[in-house]
Amino acid sequence: MNIQIKPELEQIIQAQIATGRYANPEDVISNALKILLEWEKGYQQWVEETRKKVNIAIEQLDRGEGIDGEVVIEQLRDKLRKARDIEVENKKIWGHNKSFIYPRSCSKSLQVRDYQNHLEQ
């Protein structure tokens, strides 16, 4: 297959080859397409999960199990306040807004414990 690409894409490909991670344009494009396929698969999973969550939420609302919008807004504000407080505390400790970042698979208790241990040091 022979394709033509825009000059700005060619520059990106050449820059990737210049890093030494890729031997030729085919390697760059091949890797890019693999990443695209992985992203699309993840996106489709997200769409399916979101549809399921929306359907569950609709069923809950139909049963009268909804939460008042003002309550939700206040809960979100509380989360934002707590996040801001953590940023302020991090700035005091680190001199900037460095945060502890954990993968989603880590439990919240692990995150809190590690952060509290750090504060005690």
mmCIF file of C-alpha atoms in Angstrom:
data_model
loop_
_atom_site.group_PDB
_atom_site.id
_atom_site.type_symbol
_atom_site.label_atom_id
_atom_site.label_comp_id
_atom_site.label_asym_id
_atom_site.label_seq_id
_atom_site.Cartn_x
_atom_site.Cartn_y
_atom_site.Cartn_z
ATOM 1 C CA MET A 1 0.000 0.000 0.000
ATOM 2 C CA ASN A 2 1.269 3.424 -0.881
ATOM 3 C CA ILE A 3 -0.157 6.431 0.985
ATOM 4 C CA GLN A 4 0.443 10.162 1.052
ATOM 5 C CA ILE A 5 0.454 12.031 4.335
ATOM 6 C CA LYS A 6 0.446 15.682 5.275
ATOM 7 C CA PRO A 7 3.823 17.325 5.896
ATOM 8 C CA GLU A 8 3.050 17.918 9.598
ATOM 9 C CA LEU A 9 2.418 14.185 10.077
ATOM 10 C CA GLU A 10 5.623 13.375 8.232
ATOM 11 C CA GLN A 11 7.478 15.651 10.669
ATOM 12 C CA ILE A 12 5.969 13.770 13.592
ATOM 13 C CA ILE A 13 7.028 10.440 12.097
ATOM 14 C CA GLN A 14 10.570 11.704 11.440
ATOM 15 C CA ALA A 15 10.785 13.038 14.994
ATOM 16 C CA GLN A 16 9.803 9.621 16.347
ATOM 17 C CA ILE A 17 12.446 7.917 14.210
ATOM 18 C CA ALA A 18 15.005 10.454 15.451
ATOM 19 C CA THR A 19 14.400 9.313 19.038
ATOM 20 C CA GLY A 20 15.870 5.943 18.102
ATOM 21 C CA ARG A 21 12.790 4.015 19.224
ATOM 22 C CA TYR A 22 11.746 3.310 15.635
ATOM 23 C CA ALA A 23 13.793 2.168 12.667
ATOM 24 C CA ASN A 24 11.507 3.421 9.913
ATOM 25 C CA PRO A 25 8.148 5.091 9.151
ATOM 26 C CA GLU A 26 6.376 1.724 8.989
ATOM 27 C CA ASP A 27 7.336 0.984 12.606
ATOM 28 C CA VAL A 28 5.975 4.354 13.753
ATOM 29 C CA ILE A 29 2.705 3.940 11.873
ATOM 30 C CA SER A 30 2.317 0.324 12.961
ATOM 31 C CA ASN A 31 2.740 1.270 16.619
ATOM 32 C CA ALA A 32 0.390 4.234 16.237
ATOM 33 C CA LEU A 33 -2.292 2.006 14.739
ATOM 34 C CA LYS A 34 -1.917 -0.545 17.553
ATOM 35 C CA ILE A 35 -2.353 2.243 20.106
ATOM 36 C CA LEU A 36 -5.384 3.543 18.212
ATOM 37 C CA LEU A 37 -6.982 0.086 18.274
ATOM 38 C CA GLU A 38 -6.340 -0.230 22.019
ATOM 39 C CA TRP A 39 -7.829 3.220 22.617
ATOM 40 C CA GLU A 40 -10.917 2.416 20.544
ATOM 41 C CA LYS A 41 -11.412 -0.834 22.447
ATOM 42 C CA GLY A 42 -11.166 1.056 25.746
ATOM 43 C CA TYR A 43 -13.536 3.707 24.471
ATOM 44 C CA GLN A 44 -16.108 1.105 23.462
ATOM 45 C CA GLN A 45 -15.848 -0.491 26.909
ATOM 46 C CA TRP A 46 -16.366 2.923 28.472
ATOM 47 C CA VAL A 47 -19.455 3.534 26.301
ATOM 48 C CA GLU A 48 -20.929 0.158 27.310
ATOM 49 C CA GLU A 49 -20.192 0.732 31.008
ATOM 50 C CA THR A 50 -21.665 4.237 30.836
ATOM 51 C CA ARG A 51 -24.837 2.957 29.152
ATOM 52 C CA LYS A 52 -25.249 0.364 31.908
ATOM 53 C CA LYS A 53 -24.740 3.017 34.601
ATOM 54 C CA VAL A 54 -27.242 5.355 32.937
ATOM 55 C CA ASN A 55 -29.819 2.559 32.697
ATOM 56 C CA ILE A 56 -29.317 1.709 36.369
ATOM 57 C CA ALA A 57 -29.653 5.383 37.286
ATOM 58 C CA ILE A 58 -32.889 5.688 35.287
ATOM 59 C CA GLU A 59 -34.297 2.627 37.055
ATOM 60 C CA GLN A 60 -33.312 4.110 40.423
ATOM 61 C CA LEU A 61 -34.981 7.417 39.560
ATOM 62 C CA ASP A 62 -38.112 5.571 38.454
ATOM 63 C CA ARG A 63 -38.194 3.909 41.910
ATOM 64 C CA GLY A 64 -37.812 7.307 43.595
ATOM 65 C CA GLU A 65 -34.239 6.651 44.738
ATOM 66 C CA GLY A 66 -32.780 9.854 43.306
ATOM 67 C CA ILE A 67 -30.720 12.382 45.255
ATOM 68 C CA ASP A 68 -31.717 16.021 45.348
ATOM 69 C CA GLY A 69 -29.556 18.093 42.995
ATOM 70 C CA GLU A 70 -28.597 20.544 45.748
ATOM 71 C CA VAL A 71 -27.301 17.668 47.865
ATOM 72 C CA VAL A 72 -25.160 16.438 44.963
ATOM 73 C CA ILE A 73 -23.769 19.930 44.352
ATOM 74 C CA GLU A 74 -22.879 20.286 48.033
ATOM 75 C CA GLN A 75 -21.150 16.883 48.005
ATOM 76 C CA LEU A 76 -19.117 17.952 44.964
ATOM 77 C CA ARG A 77 -18.196 21.217 46.663
ATOM 78 C CA ASP A 78 -17.013 19.279 49.725
ATOM 79 C CA LYS A 79 -14.821 17.064 47.528
ATOM 80 C CA LEU A 80 -13.352 20.135 45.838
ATOM 81 C CA ARG A 81 -12.680 21.793 49.202
ATOM 82 C CA LYS A 82 -10.911 18.669 50.448
ATOM 83 C CA ALA A 83 -8.836 18.447 47.263
ATOM 84 C CA ARG A 84 -7.891 22.111 47.606
ATOM 85 C CA ASP A 85 -6.935 21.568 51.262
ATOM 86 C CA ILE A 86 -4.701 18.657 50.231
ATOM 87 C CA GLU A 87 -3.044 20.838 47.576
ATOM 88 C CA VAL A 88 -2.414 23.562 50.162
ATOM 89 C CA GLU A 89 -0.929 20.995 52.545
ATOM 90 C CA ASN A 90 1.229 19.542 49.752
ATOM 91 C CA LYS A 91 2.480 23.007 48.912
ATOM 92 C CA LYS A 92 3.511 23.488 52.543
ATOM 93 C CA ILE A 93 5.349 20.156 52.541
ATOM 94 C CA TRP A 94 6.844 20.052 49.063
ATOM 95 C CA GLY A 95 7.005 23.724 48.138
ATOM 96 C CA HIS A 96 4.658 23.074 45.207
ATOM 97 C CA ASN A 97 1.389 21.283 44.491
ATOM 98 C CA LYS A 98 2.916 17.819 44.178
ATOM 99 C CA SER A 99 0.289 15.162 44.829
ATOM 100 C CA PHE A 100 0.455 11.469 45.538
ATOM 101 C CA ILE A 101 -0.804 9.687 42.439
ATOM 102 C CA TYR A 102 -1.848 6.062 42.680
ATOM 103 C CA PRO A 103 -3.280 3.764 40.045
ATOM 104 C CA ARG A 104 -7.020 3.181 40.356
ATOM 105 C CA SER A 105 -6.297 -0.345 41.573
ATOM 106 C CA CYS A 106 -4.826 0.992 44.839
ATOM 107 C CA SER A 107 -7.271 1.146 47.681
ATOM 108 C CA LYS A 108 -8.312 4.499 49.120
ATOM 109 C CA SER A 109 -7.178 3.347 52.563
ATOM 110 C CA LEU A 110 -3.663 2.738 51.190
ATOM 111 C CA GLN A 111 -3.607 6.196 49.664
ATOM 112 C CA VAL A 112 -4.825 7.886 52.852
ATOM 113 C CA ARG A 113 -2.481 5.878 55.085
ATOM 114 C CA ASP A 114 0.564 6.681 52.962
ATOM 115 C CA TYR A 115 -0.373 10.349 52.850
ATOM 116 C CA GLN A 116 -0.935 10.462 56.626
ATOM 117 C CA ASN A 117 2.383 8.683 57.240
ATOM 118 C CA HIS A 118 4.071 11.261 55.065
ATOM 119 C CA LEU A 119 2.487 14.100 57.040
ATOM 120 C CA GLU A 120 3.755 12.606 60.309
ATOM 121 C CA GLN A 121 7.368 12.514 59.096
#
